[in-house]
């Protein structure tokens, strides 16, 4: 419902704004579009509408959908960290006792 409400408000705002404009073919459409965009942003309706959408859609799902998944990911990460700490480091590779072969310069 919040999305539909916001969409209707924006549609009405755009219609009202365009009704106030006197059209002529010489008008710069990009300037008109940018002016409309600025008016919508300055009205604050988008910000308020998005906040309402979040509170209606996201907030109810926060505790029973998102939070368990976040907690699971954290527990898995911490378990992996603990596992890395408890696994002993592999022994260092034995040093090669043979001297390296002399390199041949191709110059």
PDB file of C-alpha atoms in Angstrom:
ATOM      1  CA  UNK A   1       0.000   0.000   0.000  1.00  0.00           C
ATOM      2  CA  UNK A   2       2.820   2.445   0.753  1.00  0.00           C
ATOM      3  CA  UNK A   3       4.295   1.956  -2.731  1.00  0.00           C
ATOM      4  CA  UNK A   4       0.939   2.506  -4.435  1.00  0.00           C
ATOM      5  CA  UNK A   5       0.347   5.579  -2.295  1.00  0.00           C
ATOM      6  CA  UNK A   6       3.773   7.005  -3.159  1.00  0.00           C
ATOM      7  CA  UNK A   7       3.297   6.279  -6.851  1.00  0.00           C
ATOM      8  CA  UNK A   8      -0.074   8.038  -6.853  1.00  0.00           C
ATOM      9  CA  UNK A   9       1.381  11.064  -5.042  1.00  0.00           C
ATOM     10  CA  UNK A  10       4.241  11.328  -7.525  1.00  0.00           C
ATOM     11  CA  UNK A  11       1.889  10.906 -10.497  1.00  0.00           C
ATOM     12  CA  UNK A  12      -0.377  13.654  -9.163  1.00  0.00           C
ATOM     13  CA  UNK A  13       2.593  15.917  -8.432  1.00  0.00           C
ATOM     14  CA  UNK A  14       3.966  15.412 -11.960  1.00  0.00           C
ATOM     15  CA  UNK A  15       0.560  16.061 -13.552  1.00  0.00           C
ATOM     16  CA  UNK A  16       0.077  19.245 -11.547  1.00  0.00           C
ATOM     17  CA  UNK A  17       3.597  20.433 -12.344  1.00  0.00           C
ATOM     18  CA  UNK A  18       3.175  19.780 -16.062  1.00  0.00           C
ATOM     19  CA  UNK A  19      -0.254  21.454 -16.096  1.00  0.00           C
ATOM     20  CA  UNK A  20       1.437  24.639 -14.894  1.00  0.00           C
ATOM     21  CA  UNK A  21       3.905  24.538 -17.792  1.00  0.00           C
ATOM     22  CA  UNK A  22       2.937  26.193 -21.023  1.00  0.00           C
ATOM     23  CA  UNK A  23       4.130  23.953 -23.820  1.00  0.00           C
ATOM     24  CA  UNK A  24       5.783  25.195 -26.956  1.00  0.00           C
ATOM     25  CA  UNK A  25       7.895  23.229 -29.418  1.00  0.00           C
ATOM     26  CA  UNK A  26      10.966  25.356 -28.727  1.00  0.00           C
ATOM     27  CA  UNK A  27      11.128  24.231 -25.079  1.00  0.00           C
ATOM     28  CA  UNK A  28      14.173  22.273 -24.029  1.00  0.00           C
ATOM     29  CA  UNK A  29      12.773  18.937 -22.872  1.00  0.00           C
ATOM     30  CA  UNK A  30      15.861  18.108 -20.817  1.00  0.00           C
ATOM     31  CA  UNK A  31      15.564  21.356 -18.865  1.00  0.00           C
ATOM     32  CA  UNK A  32      11.872  20.709 -18.283  1.00  0.00           C
ATOM     33  CA  UNK A  33      12.637  17.141 -17.145  1.00  0.00           C
ATOM     34  CA  UNK A  34      15.425  18.274 -14.824  1.00  0.00           C
ATOM     35  CA  UNK A  35      13.235  20.998 -13.351  1.00  0.00           C
ATOM     36  CA  UNK A  36      10.507  18.458 -12.678  1.00  0.00           C
ATOM     37  CA  UNK A  37      13.005  16.061 -11.112  1.00  0.00           C
ATOM     38  CA  UNK A  38      14.327  18.811  -8.826  1.00  0.00           C
ATOM     39  CA  UNK A  39      10.796  19.773  -7.800  1.00  0.00           C
ATOM     40  CA  UNK A  40       9.966  16.171  -6.878  1.00  0.00           C
ATOM     41  CA  UNK A  41      13.178  15.834  -4.862  1.00  0.00           C
ATOM     42  CA  UNK A  42      12.692  19.168  -3.080  1.00  0.00           C
ATOM     43  CA  UNK A  43       9.129  18.270  -2.150  1.00  0.00           C
ATOM     44  CA  UNK A  44      10.460  15.508   0.133  1.00  0.00           C
ATOM     45  CA  UNK A  45       7.682  13.130  -0.872  1.00  0.00           C
ATOM     46  CA  UNK A  46      10.092  10.500  -2.190  1.00  0.00           C
ATOM     47  CA  UNK A  47      12.106  10.359   1.001  1.00  0.00           C
ATOM     48  CA  UNK A  48       9.008  10.138   3.185  1.00  0.00           C
ATOM     49  CA  UNK A  49       7.413   7.583   0.870  1.00  0.00           C
ATOM     50  CA  UNK A  50      10.475   5.357   0.827  1.00  0.00           C
ATOM     51  CA  UNK A  51      10.618   5.518   4.626  1.00  0.00           C
ATOM     52  CA  UNK A  52       6.992   4.351   4.747  1.00  0.00           C
ATOM     53  CA  UNK A  53       7.720   1.530   2.311  1.00  0.00           C
ATOM     54  CA  UNK A  54      10.639   0.378   4.447  1.00  0.00           C
ATOM     55  CA  UNK A  55       8.570   0.467   7.617  1.00  0.00           C
ATOM     56  CA  UNK A  56       5.751  -1.506   5.967  1.00  0.00           C
ATOM     57  CA  UNK A  57       7.839  -4.027   4.039  1.00  0.00           C
ATOM     58  CA  UNK A  58      11.287  -4.392   5.574  1.00  0.00           C
ATOM     59  CA  UNK A  59      10.741  -3.767   9.293  1.00  0.00           C
ATOM     60  CA  UNK A  60       8.205  -6.583   9.815  1.00  0.00           C
ATOM     61  CA  UNK A  61      10.632  -9.050   8.205  1.00  0.00           C
ATOM     62  CA  UNK A  62      13.657  -7.786  10.095  1.00  0.00           C
ATOM     63  CA  UNK A  63      13.442  -9.996  13.183  1.00  0.00           C
ATOM     64  CA  UNK A  64      12.090 -13.229  11.759  1.00  0.00           C
ATOM     65  CA  UNK A  65      13.741 -13.347   8.316  1.00  0.00           C
ATOM     66  CA  UNK A  66      16.840 -11.145   8.146  1.00  0.00           C
ATOM     67  CA  UNK A  67      18.111 -11.429  11.720  1.00  0.00           C
ATOM     68  CA  UNK A  68      18.320 -15.268  11.769  1.00  0.00           C
ATOM     69  CA  UNK A  69      20.212 -15.257   8.479  1.00  0.00           C
ATOM     70  CA  UNK A  70      22.614 -12.594   9.730  1.00  0.00           C
ATOM     71  CA  UNK A  71      23.169 -14.498  12.985  1.00  0.00           C
ATOM     72  CA  UNK A  72      23.777 -17.741  11.059  1.00  0.00           C
ATOM     73  CA  UNK A  73      26.353 -16.040   8.837  1.00  0.00           C
ATOM     74  CA  UNK A  74      28.115 -14.567  11.887  1.00  0.00           C
ATOM     75  CA  UNK A  75      28.174 -17.929  13.688  1.00  0.00           C
ATOM     76  CA  UNK A  76      29.589 -19.647  10.595  1.00  0.00           C
ATOM     77  CA  UNK A  77      32.236 -16.966  10.229  1.00  0.00           C
ATOM     78  CA  UNK A  78      33.238 -17.171  13.892  1.00  0.00           C
ATOM     79  CA  UNK A  79      33.310 -20.975  13.757  1.00  0.00           C
ATOM     80  CA  UNK A  80      35.613 -20.814  10.741  1.00  0.00           C
ATOM     81  CA  UNK A  81      37.849 -18.314  12.565  1.00  0.00           C
ATOM     82  CA  UNK A  82      37.993 -20.559  15.652  1.00  0.00           C
ATOM     83  CA  UNK A  83      38.771 -23.580  13.477  1.00  0.00           C
ATOM     84  CA  UNK A  84      41.673 -21.725  11.835  1.00  0.00           C
ATOM     85  CA  UNK A  85      43.064 -20.799  15.244  1.00  0.00           C
ATOM     86  CA  UNK A  86      42.869 -24.385  16.559  1.00  0.00           C
ATOM     87  CA  UNK A  87      44.473 -26.031  13.516  1.00  0.00           C
ATOM     88  CA  UNK A  88      48.242 -26.189  14.049  1.00  0.00           C
ATOM     89  CA  UNK A  89      50.361 -24.566  11.406  1.00  0.00           C
ATOM     90  CA  UNK A  90      51.848 -27.050   8.940  1.00  0.00           C
ATOM     91  CA  UNK A  91      55.526 -27.813   9.570  1.00  0.00           C
ATOM     92  CA  UNK A  92      57.903 -25.679   7.555  1.00  0.00           C
ATOM     93  CA  UNK A  93      58.982 -27.227   4.310  1.00  0.00           C
ATOM     94  CA  UNK A  94      62.408 -28.861   4.540  1.00  0.00           C
ATOM     95  CA  UNK A  95      65.185 -26.784   3.165  1.00  0.00           C
ATOM     96  CA  UNK A  96      66.772 -28.139   0.037  1.00  0.00           C
ATOM     97  CA  UNK A  97      70.340 -29.179   0.886  1.00  0.00           C
ATOM     98  CA  UNK A  98      71.430 -29.242  -2.750  1.00  0.00           C
ATOM     99  CA  UNK A  99      72.934 -25.989  -3.969  1.00  0.00           C
ATOM    100  CA  UNK A 100      70.961 -24.330  -6.719  1.00  0.00           C
ATOM    101  CA  UNK A 101      72.072 -25.116 -10.245  1.00  0.00           C
ATOM    102  CA  UNK A 102      74.212 -22.354 -11.728  1.00  0.00           C
ATOM    103  CA  UNK A 103      72.242 -20.131 -14.017  1.00  0.00           C
ATOM    104  CA  UNK A 104      73.392 -19.731 -17.555  1.00  0.00           C
ATOM    105  CA  UNK A 105      73.303 -16.291 -19.022  1.00  0.00           C
ATOM    106  CA  UNK A 106      72.172 -16.207 -22.646  1.00  0.00           C
ATOM    107  CA  UNK A 107      73.969 -12.953 -23.338  1.00  0.00           C
TER     108      UNK A 107
END
